[in-house]
Coordinates of C-alpha atoms and ligand atoms in Angstrom, one line a residue:
M1 CA 0.2 0.3 0.0
T2 CA 1.6 3.9 -1.0
T3 CA -0.1 6.7 0.5
R4 CA 0.5 10.0 -1.5
V5 CA -0.2 13.1 -0.9
V6 CA -0.7 16.1 -3.2
F7 CA 0.2 19.3 -2.0
N8 CA 1.0 23.1 -2.5
Q9 CA -0.5 25.6 -0.2
K10 CA -1.2 27.8 -3.3
G11 CA -4.7 27.6 -4.5
G12 CA -5.3 26.5 -8.2
V13 CA -2.4 25.0 -9.4
G14 CA -3.7 21.8 -10.1
K15 CA -3.6 19.4 -7.0
T16 CA -7.2 18.2 -7.3
T17 CA -7.0 17.9 -10.6
L18 CA -3.7 15.7 -10.9
L19 CA -4.9 14.0 -7.5
A20 CA -8.5 12.8 -9.0
N21 CA -7.0 11.8 -12.0
L22 CA -3.6 9.7 -10.8
A23 CA -6.3 8.1 -8.7
A24 CA -8.7 7.2 -11.5
I25 CA -5.6 5.7 -13.6
A26 CA -4.3 3.7 -11.1
A27 CA -7.8 2.1 -10.7
A28 CA -8.5 1.7 -14.3
R29 CA -5.4 0.0 -14.5
G30 CA -6.6 -2.6 -11.7
R31 CA -5.1 -1.1 -8.2
R32 CA -7.6 -1.1 -5.6
T33 CA -7.7 2.5 -5.4
L34 CA -8.8 5.2 -2.4
V35 CA -8.9 8.9 -2.6
I36 CA -9.2 10.8 0.7
D37 CA -10.5 13.9 0.4
L38 CA -9.5 16.9 2.8
D39 CA -10.3 19.9 1.6
A40 CA -13.4 21.4 2.7
Q41 CA -14.5 22.8 -0.8
C42 CA -15.0 18.9 -1.4
N43 CA -13.8 19.4 -5.0
A44 CA -12.5 16.0 -5.6
S45 CA -15.4 14.7 -3.8
Q46 CA -17.4 16.6 -6.7
Y47 CA -15.4 15.5 -9.4
L48 CA -15.8 11.7 -8.7
L49 CA -19.2 11.6 -7.2
S50 CA -22.7 12.5 -8.4
S51 CA -24.3 15.2 -6.3
D52 CA -26.6 12.3 -4.8
E53 CA -23.6 9.9 -4.0
R54 CA -22.4 13.1 -1.9
Q55 CA -25.6 14.1 -0.6
A56 CA -25.3 10.6 1.1
E57 CA -22.0 10.7 2.3
S58 CA -20.7 12.3 5.3
G59 CA -17.0 11.0 4.9
T60 CA -13.9 12.8 6.3
A61 CA -15.8 15.0 8.5
D62 CA -17.7 12.3 10.5
F63 CA -14.3 10.7 10.7
F64 CA -12.8 13.5 12.5
D65 CA -15.1 14.4 14.4
A66 CA -15.5 10.5 15.9
T67 CA -12.0 11.2 16.6
L68 CA -12.7 13.8 19.6
G69 CA -14.4 10.9 21.5
R70 CA -18.2 12.2 21.6
R71 CA -19.0 9.3 20.2
R72 CA -18.2 5.5 19.6
E73 CA -18.9 4.6 16.4
G74 CA -17.4 6.0 13.4
T75 CA -13.6 6.1 14.6
T76 CA -12.3 3.8 11.6
L77 CA -11.5 5.5 8.6
A78 CA -13.3 2.3 6.9
E79 CA -16.6 3.1 7.8
H80 CA -16.5 6.5 5.9
I81 CA -15.5 5.3 2.3
T82 CA -17.8 4.5 -0.7
E83 CA -17.9 3.5 -4.1
T84 CA -18.0 5.7 -6.8
P85 CA -19.0 5.0 -10.2
F86 CA -15.3 3.8 -11.6
E87 CA -14.0 0.1 -11.0
N88 CA -11.5 -0.1 -8.3
L89 CA -11.7 3.4 -7.3
Y90 CA -13.3 4.3 -3.5
I91 CA -13.4 7.5 -2.1
A92 CA -13.6 8.9 1.7
A93 CA -15.3 12.3 1.0
A94 CA -15.0 15.6 2.1
H95 CA -17.7 17.7 4.0
P96 CA -17.9 21.9 4.2
D97 CA -17.8 20.7 8.2
L98 CA -14.3 19.9 7.8
E99 CA -13.4 24.1 8.6
T100 CA -15.7 24.3 12.0
L101 CA -14.0 21.1 13.2
R102 CA -10.4 21.9 12.3
V103 CA -9.5 24.1 15.3
K104 CA -11.4 21.6 17.8
L105 CA -9.0 19.2 16.2
E106 CA -6.0 21.3 16.5
A107 CA -6.4 22.4 19.9
K108 CA -6.9 18.3 21.0
H109 CA -3.9 17.4 19.3
K110 CA -5.8 14.6 16.9
I111 CA -2.7 15.2 14.0
Y112 CA -1.7 11.6 14.0
K113 CA -5.2 10.3 13.7
L114 CA -5.4 9.9 9.7
R115 CA -2.3 8.3 10.0
Q116 CA -3.1 5.7 12.6
A117 CA -6.3 5.4 10.3
I118 CA -4.6 4.8 7.2
E119 CA -2.3 2.4 8.8
A120 CA -5.4 0.5 10.3
L121 CA -6.7 -0.2 6.1
S122 CA -5.4 -3.2 4.4
D123 CA -7.6 -3.6 1.3
F124 CA -6.0 -0.9 -1.1
D125 CA -3.0 -0.9 -3.2
E126 CA -2.8 3.4 -3.6
I127 CA -4.6 5.9 -1.3
F128 CA -4.0 9.3 -2.6
I129 CA -4.8 12.6 -0.6
D130 CA -6.6 15.5 -1.4
T131 CA -5.4 18.4 0.4
P132 CA -6.9 22.3 1.0
P133 CA -4.5 25.4 0.0
A134 CA -3.0 25.9 3.0
L135 CA -0.5 24.3 5.4
N136 CA -3.2 23.8 8.3
F137 CA -3.9 20.7 10.4
Y138 CA -5.5 18.6 7.6
S139 CA -2.2 19.3 5.1
Q140 CA -0.2 18.4 8.1
S141 CA -1.9 15.5 9.3
A142 CA -2.1 14.1 5.3
L143 CA 1.6 15.3 5.5
I144 CA 2.6 12.9 8.4
A145 CA 0.4 9.8 7.0
A146 CA 2.1 9.9 3.4
D147 CA 5.1 7.8 2.0
S148 CA 5.5 10.6 -0.4
V149 CA 4.4 13.9 -1.4
L150 CA 3.5 15.4 -5.1
I151 CA 3.9 19.2 -5.5
P152 CA 1.8 20.8 -8.5
F153 CA 3.5 24.0 -9.7
D154 CA 1.8 26.5 -12.1
C155 CA 5.1 28.1 -13.3
D156 CA 4.1 31.8 -11.9
D157 CA 6.5 34.0 -9.9
F158 CA 4.1 33.5 -6.7
A159 CA 4.0 30.0 -7.4
R160 CA 7.8 30.0 -7.0
Q161 CA 7.9 32.0 -4.2
A162 CA 5.0 29.7 -2.5
L163 CA 7.4 26.7 -3.7
Y164 CA 10.6 28.1 -0.9
S165 CA 8.4 28.0 2.2
L166 CA 6.6 24.9 0.7
F167 CA 10.2 23.1 1.1
D168 CA 10.8 24.5 4.6
N169 CA 7.6 23.3 5.8
I170 CA 8.0 19.6 4.2
H171 CA 11.5 18.9 5.9
E172 CA 10.2 20.7 9.5
I173 CA 7.5 17.7 8.9
Q174 CA 10.2 15.3 8.2
E175 CA 12.3 16.2 11.2
D176 CA 9.6 16.1 13.4
H177 CA 7.2 14.0 12.5
N178 CA 7.7 11.5 8.9
P179 CA 11.0 10.8 8.4
G180 CA 10.2 8.2 5.7
L181 CA 8.1 11.4 3.7
K182 CA 9.9 10.8 0.3
I183 CA 9.8 14.2 -2.3
D184 CA 7.9 12.7 -5.8
G185 CA 9.0 15.8 -7.2
I186 CA 7.6 19.0 -8.6
V187 CA 4.6 18.4 -11.4
V188 CA 4.6 21.3 -13.9
N189 CA 0.8 22.0 -14.7
Q190 CA -0.6 24.0 -17.6
F191 CA 2.4 24.1 -19.0
Q192 CA 3.1 26.2 -22.3
P193 CA 6.2 25.0 -23.9
R194 CA 6.1 28.3 -26.0
A195 CA 5.9 30.6 -23.2
K196 CA 9.5 32.0 -22.1
L197 CA 8.6 32.8 -18.2
P198 CA 8.1 29.0 -17.7
Q199 CA 11.1 27.9 -19.4
R200 CA 13.0 30.2 -17.7
L201 CA 11.5 29.6 -14.3
L202 CA 12.0 25.6 -14.8
A203 CA 15.7 25.8 -15.5
E204 CA 15.9 27.9 -12.5
L205 CA 14.4 25.9 -10.5
T206 CA 16.5 23.1 -11.8
A207 CA 19.7 25.0 -11.4
E208 CA 18.9 25.6 -7.3
G209 CA 18.2 21.8 -7.0
H210 CA 14.8 21.4 -6.9
P211 CA 13.2 18.2 -8.3
I212 CA 11.4 19.1 -11.3
I213 CA 9.3 16.1 -12.8
D214 CA 10.2 15.7 -16.5
A215 CA 6.5 14.8 -17.3
H216 CA 4.6 18.1 -17.9
I217 CA 0.6 18.6 -18.1
S218 CA -0.4 20.6 -21.1
A219 CA -3.5 22.6 -20.5
S220 CA -6.7 21.9 -22.0
V221 CA -10.3 22.5 -22.2
K222 CA -10.8 18.9 -21.3
V223 CA -9.9 19.6 -18.1
R224 CA -13.0 21.3 -17.6
E225 CA -15.3 19.4 -19.2
S226 CA -14.4 16.4 -17.3
H227 CA -14.9 18.2 -14.0
D228 CA -18.3 19.1 -15.3
A229 CA -19.1 15.7 -16.4
S230 CA -17.7 14.5 -12.9
I231 CA -16.0 11.6 -15.0
P232 CA -12.3 11.3 -14.6
L233 CA -10.1 11.8 -17.9
V234 CA -9.1 8.4 -18.3
H235 CA -12.8 7.7 -19.0
Y236 CA -13.7 10.9 -20.3
A237 CA -11.2 11.3 -22.8
P238 CA -8.8 8.5 -22.9
S239 CA -7.4 8.8 -26.1
H240 CA -6.7 12.5 -25.9
K241 CA -3.2 13.9 -25.2
I242 CA -4.0 15.4 -21.5
T243 CA -4.7 11.6 -20.7
G244 CA -1.6 10.3 -22.2
Q245 CA 0.5 13.0 -20.0
L246 CA -1.2 11.7 -17.4
G247 CA -0.6 8.5 -17.7
A248 CA 3.1 9.1 -18.0
L249 CA 3.4 11.2 -15.1
Y250 CA 1.4 8.1 -13.4
D251 CA 4.3 5.6 -14.9
R252 CA 7.0 8.2 -13.7
L253 CA 5.9 8.1 -9.9
S254 CA 5.2 4.4 -9.7
Ligands
ADP301 N1 -4.3 21.0 -17.2 C1 -5.0 21.7 -17.0 N2 -5.5 22.5 -18.1 C2 -7.0 22.8 -18.0 N3 -7.4 23.8 -16.7 C3 -6.5 23.2 -15.8 C4 -5.8 22.1 -15.9 N4 -5.3 21.7 -14.3 C5 -6.1 22.6 -13.7 N5 -7.0 23.3 -14.5 C6 -8.4 24.2 -14.1 O1 -7.6 25.1 -13.1 C7 -8.2 25.1 -11.9 C8 -7.8 24.8 -10.8 O2 -7.6 23.6 -10.5 P1 -7.7 22.5 -9.2 O3 -6.9 21.4 -9.9 O4 -8.7 22.7 -8.4 O5 -6.4 23.3 -8.0 P2 -6.3 23.0 -7.1 O6 -6.8 22.1 -6.2 O7 -4.8 23.1 -6.8 O8 -6.8 24.6 -6.1 C9 -9.9 24.2 -12.3 O9 -10.9 25.2 -12.5 C10 -9.3 23.4 -13.2 O10 -10.4 22.8 -13.8
MG302 MG1 -7.8 21.2 -4.9

């Protein structure tokens, strides 16, 4: 079982898009795959479940609520996992209540609960954790629970500044909580091969020793269409260029 978190504290860089599509590729290749959605905005859950299925789900908010010890049932993650419409793909969905729970969870030092809950799961080959765009209780829990972290990057100068503090945060978590946490690398999303700025930023980051993965993801309208249809690209546009790029990224990671 491998657990991968997709994290960057900057929003809109493609965390949810990459995570949901990599998980769907793993599942389509016959790996029993779980997505854990820790973002109160619930985007991964919206992408992988229909709205009817979502309404029935309590998911990760219910799991964390149970860890606060106010009730006995619901303390294992397995109780909050549901099937998606896609074979081999399961999800512990998010709920907006995650936001209000966060302060209580922080106050009660529940930062290792996710790691323990994942260790207790046995029937998955791959786990992908989606995170909110902030270094907070949920993203820290995920970084503590994961075997590796994949960092999406959208090649703008603000995103570059965010990368430096991101690596500081990851190193701190490695030192204090999770020495085994591996950095998969930085994946460039919405890459524009003919624009000058991305080329320059990537050359500079590489020169500084940052681990840029040599499998970039293009921008494509298919991404929004597939979000809108709640069907990941491997099923929505199986022979599209971007689906091929995502497959190549998956191969690079495994
Ligand atoms: N490769 C891409 N091509 C086109 N649009 C993309 C691509 N990746 C992400 N997007 C769009 O950018 C927005 C932010 O992506 P998202 O995955 O939600 O980022 P994050 O989870 O980091 O906030 C979404 O509207 C998504 O549809
Ligand atoms: Mg997201």
